[in-house]
PDB file of C-alpha atoms in Angstrom:
ATOM      1  CA  MET A1272      68.798  99.503 -10.771  1.00 50.00           C
ATOM      2  CA  ASP A1273      68.502  97.941 -14.156  1.00 54.00           C
ATOM      3  CA  ASP A1274      69.740  94.915 -12.846  1.00 56.00           C
ATOM      4  CA  LEU A1275      66.803  94.427 -10.652  1.00 47.00           C
ATOM      5  CA  LEU A1276      64.476  95.644 -13.453  1.00 48.00           C
ATOM      6  CA  ALA A1277      65.277  93.293 -15.804  1.00 52.00           C
ATOM      7  CA  PHE A1278      65.122  90.556 -12.655  1.00 44.00           C
ATOM      8  CA  LEU A1279      61.515  91.470 -11.797  1.00 44.00           C
ATOM      9  CA  GLN A1280      60.599  92.044 -15.845  1.00 50.00           C
ATOM     10  CA  ARG A1281      61.567  88.413 -15.942  1.00 50.00           C
ATOM     11  CA  ASN A1282      60.712  86.757 -13.172  1.00 47.00           C
ATOM     12  CA  ARG A1283      56.890  87.754 -12.500  1.00 45.00           C
ATOM     13  CA  PRO A1284      55.531  86.151  -9.554  1.00 39.00           C
ATOM     14  CA  PRO A1285      52.282  83.960 -10.810  1.00 38.00           C
ATOM     15  CA  LYS A1286      48.703  85.352 -10.432  1.00 36.00           C
ATOM     16  CA  SER A1287      48.007  82.348  -8.903  1.00 31.00           C
ATOM     17  CA  LEU A1288      49.717  83.326  -5.728  1.00 30.00           C
ATOM     18  CA  ILE A1289      46.234  83.543  -3.724  1.00 29.00           C
ATOM     19  CA  PHE A1290      44.783  82.019  -0.266  1.00 28.00           C
ATOM     20  CA  ASP A1291      42.847  78.508  -1.067  1.00 30.00           C
ATOM     21  CA  SER A1292      40.250  78.432   1.523  1.00 29.00           C
ATOM     22  CA  GLN A1293      39.299  74.643   0.710  1.00 29.00           C
ATOM     23  CA  GLU A1294      42.868  73.834   1.592  1.00 30.00           C
ATOM     24  CA  ALA A1295      43.210  75.990   4.220  1.00 29.00           C
ATOM     25  CA  ILE A1296      46.873  76.232   3.612  1.00 28.00           C
ATOM     26  CA  TYR A1297      49.141  79.248   2.065  1.00 29.00           C
ATOM     27  CA  SER A1298      51.084  77.959  -0.725  1.00 32.00           C
ATOM     28  CA  THR A1299      54.161  79.067  -0.912  1.00 33.00           C
ATOM     29  CA  LYS A1300      55.450  77.445  -4.357  1.00 38.00           C
ATOM     30  CA  PRO A1301      54.900  80.012  -6.612  1.00 37.00           C
ATOM     31  CA  PHE A1302      56.870  82.505  -4.568  1.00 34.00           C
ATOM     32  CA  LEU A1303      59.502  80.187  -3.998  1.00 34.00           C
ATOM     33  CA  SER A1304      59.818  79.072  -7.334  1.00 38.00           C
ATOM     34  CA  PHE A1305      59.741  82.845  -8.907  1.00 36.00           C
ATOM     35  CA  LEU A1306      62.585  83.668  -6.445  1.00 37.00           C
ATOM     36  CA  LYS A1307      64.475  79.999  -7.895  1.00 40.00           C
ATOM     37  CA  ILE A1308      65.195  79.316  -3.983  1.00 36.00           C
ATOM     38  CA  LYS A1309      64.268  75.723  -3.045  1.00 38.00           C
ATOM     39  CA  PRO A1310      61.376  75.124  -0.229  1.00 34.00           C
ATOM     40  CA  GLU A1311      63.030  73.002   1.862  1.00 32.00           C
ATOM     41  CA  ILE A1312      66.087  75.663   2.267  1.00 31.00           C
ATOM     42  CA  HIS A1313      64.100  78.770   2.278  1.00 32.00           C
ATOM     43  CA  LYS A1314      60.533  79.095   3.821  1.00 39.00           C
ATOM     44  CA  MET A1315      57.382  81.852   4.056  1.00 38.00           C
ATOM     45  CA  PRO A1316      55.724  82.192   6.850  1.00 44.00           C
ATOM     46  CA  LYS A1317      52.819  79.614   7.234  1.00 66.00           C
ATOM     47  CA  ALA A1318      49.933  82.137   7.338  1.00 79.00           C
ATOM     48  CA  ILE A1319      46.696  80.233   6.666  1.00 89.00           C
ATOM     49  CA  THR A1320      43.160  80.806   5.871  1.00 89.00           C
ATOM     50  CA  PRO A1321      40.460  79.101   7.727  1.00 92.00           C
ATOM     51  CA  PRO A1322      37.978  76.705   5.343  1.00 90.00           C
ATOM     52  CA  GLN A1323      34.586  78.395   4.819  1.00 89.00           C
ATOM     53  CA  SER A1324      32.797  75.577   6.399  1.00 88.00           C
ATOM     54  CA  PHE A1325      34.593  76.522   9.439  1.00 90.00           C
ATOM     55  CA  LEU A1326      33.492  79.805   9.246  1.00 91.00           C
ATOM     56  CA  ASN A1327      29.911  79.171   8.587  1.00 90.00           C
ATOM     57  CA  SER A1328      29.665  77.051  11.658  1.00 91.00           C
ATOM     58  CA  MET A1329      31.418  79.564  13.663  1.00 93.00           C
ATOM     59  CA  LYS A1330      28.995  82.538  12.619  1.00 95.00           C
ATOM     60  CA  VAL A1331      32.166  84.594  11.164  1.00 95.00           C
ATOM     61  CA  ALA A1332      30.562  86.440   8.797  1.00 95.00           C
ATOM     62  CA  GLY A1333      33.245  88.356   6.168  1.00 93.00           C
ATOM     63  CA  GLY A1334      35.530  87.107   3.715  1.00 89.00           C
ATOM     64  CA  LYS A1335      39.273  85.180   3.579  1.00 89.00           C
ATOM     65  CA  PHE A1336      41.435  86.241   5.917  1.00 94.00           C
ATOM     66  CA  SER A1337      44.825  84.894   6.987  1.00 93.00           C
ATOM     67  CA  PHE A1338      46.299  84.320  10.759  1.00 94.00           C
ATOM     68  CA  GLU A1339      49.739  82.721  11.459  1.00 90.00           C
ATOM     69  CA  ARG A1340      49.560  81.134  14.523  1.00 91.00           C
ATOM     70  CA  SER A1341      46.088  81.205  17.081  1.00 95.00           C
ATOM     71  CA  LEU A1342      43.058  83.234  16.742  1.00 96.00           C
ATOM     72  CA  THR A1343      40.186  83.209  19.280  1.00 97.00           C
ATOM     73  CA  LEU A1344      37.007  84.480  18.773  1.00 97.00           C
ATOM     74  CA  GLU A1345      34.324  84.816  20.366  1.00 98.00           C
ATOM     75  CA  THR A1346      31.063  84.803  17.766  1.00 97.00           C
ATOM     76  CA  PRO A1347      28.972  86.122  16.277  1.00 97.00           C
ATOM     77  CA  THR A1348      31.900  88.047  14.762  1.00 97.00           C
ATOM     78  CA  PHE A1349      32.905  89.983  10.945  1.00 97.00           C
ATOM     79  CA  ILE A1350      36.000  89.579   9.069  1.00 97.00           C
ATOM     80  CA  PRO A1351      36.524  90.873   5.850  1.00 96.00           C
ATOM     81  CA  LYS A1352      38.849  89.685   3.015  1.00 92.00           C
ATOM     82  CA  GLY A1353      42.294  91.182   3.096  1.00 92.00           C
ATOM     83  CA  VAL A1354      42.963  91.585   7.151  1.00 96.00           C
ATOM     84  CA  ARG A1355      46.058  89.564   8.446  1.00 94.00           C
ATOM     85  CA  PHE A1356      46.426  88.471  12.350  1.00 95.00           C
ATOM     86  CA  TYR A1357      50.340  88.217  12.849  1.00 89.00           C
ATOM     87  CA  GLU A1358      51.197  85.764  15.969  1.00 89.00           C
ATOM     88  CA  THR A1359      48.342  85.529  18.497  1.00 92.00           C
ATOM     89  CA  ASN A1360      45.036  87.632  18.692  1.00 97.00           C
ATOM     90  CA  SER A1361      41.520  87.724  19.889  1.00 98.00           C
ATOM     91  CA  ILE A1362      38.310  89.335  18.534  1.00 98.00           C
ATOM     92  CA  GLY A1363      35.061  89.608  21.162  1.00 98.00           C
ATOM     93  CA  PHE A1364      31.595  89.466  21.033  1.00 98.00           C
ATOM     94  CA  LEU A1365      30.099  90.937  17.914  1.00 98.00           C
ATOM     95  CA  SER A1366      33.283  93.200  17.329  1.00 98.00           C
ATOM     96  CA  TYR A1367      33.662  94.161  13.641  1.00 98.00           C
ATOM     97  CA  LEU A1368      36.869  94.774  11.499  1.00 98.00           C
ATOM     98  CA  SER A1369      37.128  95.941   7.946  1.00 97.00           C
ATOM     99  CA  GLU A1370      39.207  94.967   5.286  1.00 96.00           C
ATOM    100  CA  GLU A1371      43.595  95.488   5.181  1.00 95.00           C
ATOM    101  CA  SER A1372      43.703  95.575   8.725  1.00 97.00           C
ATOM    102  CA  ARG A1373      46.886  94.024  10.541  1.00 96.00           C
ATOM    103  CA  PHE A1374      46.899  93.064  14.193  1.00 97.00           C
ATOM    104  CA  PHE A1375      50.147  91.378  15.937  1.00 94.00           C
ATOM    105  CA  ASN A1376      49.283  90.001  18.995  1.00 94.00           C
ATOM    106  CA  THR A1377      46.234  91.814  19.832  1.00 98.00           C
ATOM    107  CA  THR A1378      43.602  91.202  22.109  1.00 98.00           C
ATOM    108  CA  ILE A1379      40.101  93.175  20.844  1.00 99.00           C
ATOM    109  CA  GLY A1380      37.387  93.482  23.323  1.00 98.00           C
ATOM    110  CA  ARG A1381      33.693  92.884  22.639  1.00 98.00           C
ATOM    111  CA  TYR A1382      31.710  95.647  20.483  1.00 99.00           C
ATOM    112  CA  CYS A1383      34.471  97.005  18.834  1.00 99.00           C
ATOM    113  CA  SER A1384      34.057  99.063  15.692  1.00 98.00           C
ATOM    114  CA  ILE A1385      37.225  98.785  13.621  1.00 99.00           C
ATOM    115  CA  ALA A1386      37.350 100.716  10.030  1.00 98.00           C
ATOM    116  CA  GLU A1387      39.756  99.916   6.809  1.00 98.00           C
ATOM    117  CA  SER A1388      43.426  99.396   6.766  1.00 97.00           C
ATOM    118  CA  VAL A1389      44.048  99.800  10.455  1.00 98.00           C
ATOM    119  CA  PHE A1390      47.681  98.272  11.893  1.00 97.00           C
ATOM    120  CA  SER A1391      47.831  97.571  15.536  1.00 97.00           C
ATOM    121  CA  GLY A1392      50.894  96.342  17.340  1.00 94.00           C
ATOM    122  CA  ILE A1393      52.828  95.638  14.185  1.00 85.00           C
ATOM    123  CA  GLN A1394      56.886  95.585  14.924  1.00 79.00           C
ATOM    124  CA  GLN A1395      59.066  98.226  13.889  1.00 80.00           C
ATOM    125  CA  HIS A1396      62.327  98.938  12.037  1.00 83.00           C
ATOM    126  CA  PRO A1397      65.053  99.485  14.568  1.00 84.00           C
ATOM    127  CA  VAL A1398      66.243 103.128  14.656  1.00 88.00           C
ATOM    128  CA  ASP A1399      69.311 102.516  16.869  1.00 89.00           C
ATOM    129  CA  ARG A1400      71.666 100.437  14.477  1.00 90.00           C
ATOM    130  CA  ILE A1401      73.481 101.933  11.358  1.00 91.00           C
ATOM    131  CA  SER A1402      70.661 102.270   9.279  1.00 91.00           C
ATOM    132  CA  THR A1403      66.587 100.665   9.513  1.00 87.00           C
ATOM    133  CA  HIS A1404      67.030  99.089   6.432  1.00 86.00           C
ATOM    134  CA  PRO A1405      66.521  94.793   7.365  1.00 80.00           C
ATOM    135  CA  PHE A1406      69.959  94.083   5.980  1.00 81.00           C
ATOM    136  CA  THR A1407      70.971  95.269   9.908  1.00 84.00           C
ATOM    137  CA  TYR A1408      69.402  92.047  11.213  1.00 76.00           C
ATOM    138  CA  ASN A1409      68.266  88.624  10.483  1.00 61.00           C
ATOM    139  CA  TRP A1410      65.119  88.581   8.269  1.00 56.00           C
ATOM    140  CA  SER A1411      65.806  86.698   5.140  1.00 46.00           C
ATOM    141  CA  LEU A1412      68.596  84.629   4.881  1.00 44.00           C
ATOM    142  CA  ASN A1413      68.256  82.444   7.779  1.00 43.00           C
ATOM    143  CA  PRO A1414      66.532  78.961   6.661  1.00 40.00           C
ATOM    144  CA  LYS A1415      64.836  79.161  10.185  1.00 44.00           C
ATOM    145  CA  GLU A1416      63.517  82.460   9.433  1.00 46.00           C
ATOM    146  CA  ASP A1417      60.615  83.345   6.989  1.00 44.00           C
ATOM    147  CA  LEU A1418      61.697  84.447   3.378  1.00 47.00           C
ATOM    148  CA  SER A1419      60.368  88.236   3.326  1.00 50.00           C
ATOM    149  CA  CYS A1420      63.029  90.451   1.875  1.00 63.00           C
ATOM    150  CA  ILE A1421      62.201  91.051  -1.327  1.00 70.00           C
ATOM    151  CA  PHE A1422      66.238  91.426  -2.083  1.00 75.00           C
ATOM    152  CA  SER A1423      66.745  88.004  -0.900  1.00 72.00           C
ATOM    153  CA  PRO A1424      67.936  86.184  -4.474  1.00 77.00           C
ATOM    154  CA  PHE A1425      70.537  89.376  -5.471  1.00 81.00           C
ATOM    155  CA  GLN A1426      74.146  88.412  -4.074  1.00 84.00           C
ATOM    156  CA  GLU A1427      74.536  92.404  -3.366  1.00 86.00           C
ATOM    157  CA  TYR A1428      72.012  91.998  -0.532  1.00 81.00           C
ATOM    158  CA  GLN A1429      73.578  88.915   0.582  1.00 79.00           C
ATOM    159  CA  ALA A1430      77.156  90.317   0.997  1.00 84.00           C
ATOM    160  CA  VAL A1431      75.878  92.738   3.573  1.00 85.00           C
ATOM    161  CA  VAL A1432      73.000  91.454   5.307  1.00 81.00           C
ATOM    162  CA  ASP A1433      73.968  90.100   8.699  1.00 80.00           C
ATOM    163  CA  THR A1434      72.232  87.303   8.964  1.00 74.00           C
ATOM    164  CA  LYS A1435      73.217  87.082  13.212  1.00 76.00           C
ATOM    165  CA  ALA A1436      71.878  90.033  14.215  1.00 76.00           C
ATOM    166  CA  PRO A1437      68.316  89.422  16.217  1.00 75.00           C
ATOM    167  CA  LEU A1438      65.186  90.548  14.843  1.00 72.00           C
ATOM    168  CA  PRO A1439      64.572  94.044  16.429  1.00 71.00           C
ATOM    169  CA  ASN A1440      61.901  94.629  19.075  1.00 64.00           C
ATOM    170  CA  LYS A1441      61.892  90.538  18.971  1.00 65.00           C
ATOM    171  CA  ASP A1442      59.532  90.403  22.225  1.00 72.00           C
ATOM    172  CA  VAL A1443      56.729  92.535  21.130  1.00 76.00           C
ATOM    173  CA  PRO A1444      54.706  93.232  24.162  1.00 88.00           C
ATOM    174  CA  ARG A1445      51.048  92.665  23.666  1.00 94.00           C
ATOM    175  CA  THR A1446      48.328  95.848  22.349  1.00 98.00           C
ATOM    176  CA  ILE A1447      45.278  95.653  24.361  1.00 98.00           C
ATOM    177  CA  ILE A1448      42.069  96.835  22.741  1.00 99.00           C
ATOM    178  CA  GLY A1449      39.542  97.616  24.906  1.00 98.00           C
ATOM    179  CA  ASN A1450      35.460  97.052  24.645  1.00 99.00           C
ATOM    180  CA  ASP A1451      33.433  99.333  22.685  1.00 99.00           C
ATOM    181  CA  VAL A1452      36.390 100.660  21.414  1.00 99.00           C
ATOM    182  CA  TRP A1453      36.155 102.671  17.381  1.00 99.00           C
ATOM    183  CA  ILE A1454      39.257 102.833  15.861  1.00 99.00           C
ATOM    184  CA  GLY A1455      38.743 105.199  12.368  1.00 98.00           C
ATOM    185  CA  ARG A1456      40.241 104.447   9.144  1.00 98.00           C
ATOM    186  CA  SER A1457      43.818 103.831   8.726  1.00 98.00           C
ATOM    187  CA  ALA A1458      44.512 104.305  12.419  1.00 99.00           C
ATOM    188  CA  THR A1459      48.153 102.951  13.844  1.00 98.00           C
ATOM    189  CA  ILE A1460      48.438 101.273  17.094  1.00 98.00           C
ATOM    190  CA  LYS A1461      51.778 100.922  18.641  1.00 96.00           C
ATOM    191  CA  PRO A1462      53.070  97.582  20.343  1.00 95.00           C
ATOM    192  CA  GLY A1463      52.309  97.990  24.065  1.00 95.00           C
ATOM    193  CA  ILE A1464      49.838 100.677  23.812  1.00 97.00           C
ATOM    194  CA  THR A1465      46.110  99.858  25.681  1.00 98.00           C
ATOM    195  CA  ILE A1466      43.210 101.368  24.695  1.00 99.00           C
ATOM    196  CA  GLY A1467      40.929 101.819  27.497  1.00 98.00           C
ATOM    197  CA  ASP A1468      36.853 100.344  26.710  1.00 99.00           C
ATOM    198  CA  GLY A1469      34.432 102.797  25.236  1.00 99.00           C
ATOM    199  CA  ALA A1470      37.628 105.408  23.377  1.00 99.00           C
ATOM    200  CA  VAL A1471      37.342 106.345  20.466  1.00 99.00           C
ATOM    201  CA  ILE A1472      40.279 107.104  17.507  1.00 99.00           C
ATOM    202  CA  GLY A1473      39.955 109.215  15.066  1.00 98.00           C
ATOM    203  CA  SER A1474      41.245 108.157  11.494  1.00 98.00           C
ATOM    204  CA  HIS A1475      44.894 108.064  10.352  1.00 98.00           C
ATOM    205  CA  ALA A1476      45.900 109.228  13.890  1.00 99.00           C
ATOM    206  CA  VAL A1477      48.795 107.481  15.513  1.00 98.00           C
ATOM    207  CA  VAL A1478      48.725 106.077  18.870  1.00 98.00           C
ATOM    208  CA  THR A1479      51.616 105.901  21.209  1.00 97.00           C
ATOM    209  CA  HIS A1480      50.667 106.270  24.486  1.00 98.00           C
ATOM    210  CA  ASP A1481      47.947 104.517  26.529  1.00 98.00           C
ATOM    211  CA  VAL A1482      44.107 105.820  25.953  1.00 99.00           C
ATOM    212  CA  ALA A1483      41.728 106.348  29.052  1.00 99.00           C
ATOM    213  CA  PRO A1484      38.756 105.062  28.637  1.00 99.00           C
ATOM    214  CA  TYR A1485      35.803 106.601  27.539  1.00 99.00           C
ATOM    215  CA  THR A1486      38.700 109.213  25.675  1.00 99.00           C
ATOM    216  CA  ILE A1487      38.678 110.503  22.307  1.00 99.00           C
ATOM    217  CA  VAL A1488      41.955 110.933  20.504  1.00 99.00           C
ATOM    218  CA  ALA A1489      43.333 111.926  17.054  1.00 98.00           C
ATOM    219  CA  GLY A1490      45.973 113.010  14.909  1.00 98.00           C
ATOM    220  CA  VAL A1491      49.894 112.394  14.862  1.00 97.00           C
ATOM    221  CA  PRO A1492      50.448 111.472  17.412  1.00 97.00           C
ATOM    222  CA  ALA A1493      47.604 110.609  18.902  1.00 98.00           C
ATOM    223  CA  ARG A1494      46.488 113.624  21.508  1.00 98.00           C
ATOM    224  CA  THR A1495      43.477 113.767  23.697  1.00 98.00           C
ATOM    225  CA  LEU A1496      40.436 115.818  22.031  1.00 98.00           C
ATOM    226  CA  ARG A1497      37.582 114.953  24.885  1.00 98.00           C
ATOM    227  CA  GLN A1498      36.142 112.528  26.616  1.00 98.00           C
ATOM    228  CA  ARG A1499      32.539 110.972  26.003  1.00 98.00           C
ATOM    229  CA  PHE A1500      30.659 111.811  29.059  1.00 98.00           C
ATOM    230  CA  ASP A1501      31.301 113.674  32.372  1.00 98.00           C
ATOM    231  CA  ASP A1502      33.780 111.637  34.888  1.00 98.00           C
ATOM    232  CA  LYS A1503      30.754 110.567  37.132  1.00 98.00           C
ATOM    233  CA  THR A1504      28.898 108.826  34.066  1.00 98.00           C
ATOM    234  CA  ILE A1505      32.468 107.326  32.993  1.00 99.00           C
ATOM    235  CA  GLU A1506      33.194 106.121  36.475  1.00 98.00           C
ATOM    236  CA  LYS A1507      29.689 103.845  36.122  1.00 98.00           C
ATOM    237  CA  PHE A1508      30.481 103.009  32.688  1.00 98.00           C
ATOM    238  CA  LEU A1509      33.602 101.525  34.226  1.00 98.00           C
ATOM    239  CA  LYS A1510      31.875  99.557  37.489  1.00 98.00           C
ATOM    240  CA  LEU A1511      28.727  98.179  35.413  1.00 98.00           C
ATOM    241  CA  GLN A1512      30.620  97.013  32.693  1.00 98.00           C
ATOM    242  CA  TRP A1513      27.273  96.438  30.312  1.00 98.00           C
ATOM    243  CA  TRP A1514      29.320  94.752  27.988  1.00 98.00           C
ATOM    244  CA  LEU A1515      30.091  91.304  30.255  1.00 98.00           C
ATOM    245  CA  TYR A1516      26.148  90.674  30.360  1.00 98.00           C
ATOM    246  CA  ASN A1517      23.393  89.999  28.031  1.00 97.00           C
ATOM    247  CA  ILE A1518      21.439  93.614  26.893  1.00 95.00           C
ATOM    248  CA  SER A1519      18.558  92.177  25.196  1.00 92.00           C
ATOM    249  CA  PRO A1520      15.922  92.842  27.882  1.00 89.00           C
ATOM    250  CA  LEU A1521      16.714  96.502  28.011  1.00 91.00           C
ATOM    251  CA  ARG A1522      16.311  96.402  23.986  1.00 88.00           C
ATOM    252  CA  LYS A1523      12.225  96.817  24.858  1.00 77.00           C
ATOM    253  CA  ASP A1524      13.410 100.212  26.277  1.00 72.00           C
ATOM    254  CA  PRO A1525      13.941 103.140  24.309  1.00 70.00           C
ATOM    255  CA  SER A1526      17.187 102.947  26.911  1.00 77.00           C
ATOM    256  CA  TYR A1527      20.285 103.124  24.233  1.00 89.00           C
ATOM    257  CA  THR A1528      20.159 106.220  23.392  1.00 90.00           C
ATOM    258  CA  ASN A1529      19.138 107.683  27.322  1.00 93.00           C
ATOM    259  CA  VAL A1530      23.022 107.252  28.555  1.00 95.00           C
ATOM    260  CA  GLU A1531      21.752 107.736  32.483  1.00 95.00           C
ATOM    261  CA  LEU A1532      18.327 105.814  32.050  1.00 94.00           C
ATOM    262  CA  PHE A1533      20.244 102.471  30.770  1.00 95.00           C
ATOM    263  CA  LEU A1534      22.654 102.769  33.111  1.00 96.00           C
ATOM    264  CA  GLU A1535      20.149 103.125  35.859  1.00 95.00           C
ATOM    265  CA  LYS A1536      18.196 100.288  34.268  1.00 94.00           C
ATOM    266  CA  LEU A1537      21.081  98.076  34.472  1.00 96.00           C
ATOM    267  CA  GLU A1538      22.515  98.734  37.678  1.00 97.00           C
ATOM    268  CA  THR A1539      18.945  97.849  39.054  1.00 96.00           C
ATOM    269  CA  LEU A1540      18.914  94.678  37.063  1.00 96.00           C
ATOM    270  CA  ILE A1541      22.314  93.291  38.265  1.00 97.00           C
ATOM    271  CA  LYS A1542      21.834  94.206  41.809  1.00 97.00           C
ATOM    272  CA  GLU A1543      18.570  92.146  41.950  1.00 96.00           C
ATOM    273  CA  ASP A1544      20.214  89.263  39.922  1.00 96.00           C
ATOM    274  CA  HIS A1545      17.202  89.655  37.190  1.00 96.00           C
ATOM    275  CA  ILE A1546      20.208  89.903  34.171  1.00 96.00           C
ATOM    276  CA  GLU A1547      22.629  86.907  32.805  1.00 97.00           C
ATOM    277  CA  MET A1548      25.865  87.544  32.117  1.00 98.00           C
ATOM    278  CA  LEU A1549      26.920  87.339  28.615  1.00 97.00           C
ATOM    279  CA  ARG A1550      28.400  83.707  27.416  1.00 97.00           C
ATOM    280  CA  PRO A1551      28.936  83.869  23.466  1.00 97.00           C
ATOM    281  CA  GLU A1552      30.003  80.845  21.918  1.00 96.00           C
ATOM    282  CA  THR A1553      34.022  80.718  22.011  1.00 97.00           C
ATOM    283  CA  TYR A1554      36.845  79.131  19.243  1.00 96.00           C
ATOM    284  CA  ILE A1555      40.407  78.708  18.984  1.00 95.00           C
ATOM    285  CA  LEU A1556      41.983  78.616  15.618  1.00 95.00           C
ATOM    286  CA  GLU A1557      44.894  77.207  15.688  1.00 94.00           C
ATOM    287  CA  ASN A1558      47.705  76.941  12.515  1.00 91.00           C
ATOM    288  CA  GLU A1559      48.881  73.078  13.182  1.00 90.00           C
ATOM    289  CA  ASN A1560      51.843  72.668  10.547  1.00 85.00           C
ATOM    290  CA  GLY A1561      49.771  74.831   8.017  1.00 86.00           C
ATOM    291  CA  GLN A1562      46.962  73.271   8.764  1.00 88.00           C
ATOM    292  CA  CYS A1563      44.022  75.155  10.379  1.00 91.00           C
ATOM    293  CA  ARG A1564      42.336  73.510  13.065  1.00 91.00           C
ATOM    294  CA  LYS A1565      39.627  74.884  15.059  1.00 90.00           C
ATOM    295  CA  HIS A1566      38.745  73.943  19.289  1.00 92.00           C
ATOM    296  CA  VAL A1567      35.524  74.469  20.646  1.00 92.00           C
ATOM    297  CA  LEU A1568      36.283  76.446  24.653  1.00 89.00           C
TER     298      LEU A1568
END
């Protein structure tokens, strides 16, 4: 332990290890220099942040966030600083996220409200090996993998790490967050979970099973507290799927607070073909060799 503390004291990482929105590249050089490892041998994850000019043109408000592979966006949307997307993710129309949240292979529907420090679909440590510690799987020493373990510079770690063992949960199933979902602060959603339309997840909840539409859950593990509406009303919500339409004509009436009246008027407009489908501007951001590329759908 004394050797570790001494090493960290002598080799503090530079404060300049931040995202550069102008170049849209996550610079690995300062960190690699700190670890005294050649960049051409060991590489950090190529997480990038989109240039501000991209975000402005796409109607994406918020701050500096990063993604690894691709991010599909229906805009407008709001993504603040500190949010990170792992692998491929998507966000629906007018959904907003909050600071320091993490998403791994997650689909987020339209009109979602997601609070701070929400973790969705993040990979887990193995529980069926001799240890849950990363020395039991190939995490950091293979040149083709990312250098992300804090112990990688030390020979003691290199002597015990199994570089041939596969990553745990390598094929992580996709996590689905439906439309009009509200997720409270510091909630955790396990990989592969489906959260139904209109559901509410309480703060600090740990969601280990699928959540039915329009259901309110909370706790560790999350358990059902109640439904938002009666069965008949929920059935009508799911039948009409208001988030698929441009509901601006209904804004003139005080029907947002009157659920029965809103659904009745929406159903009439749909039957009479007097309401348009919602067609938001949609973009795909892709990480192409460390550069951010924007594509219009």
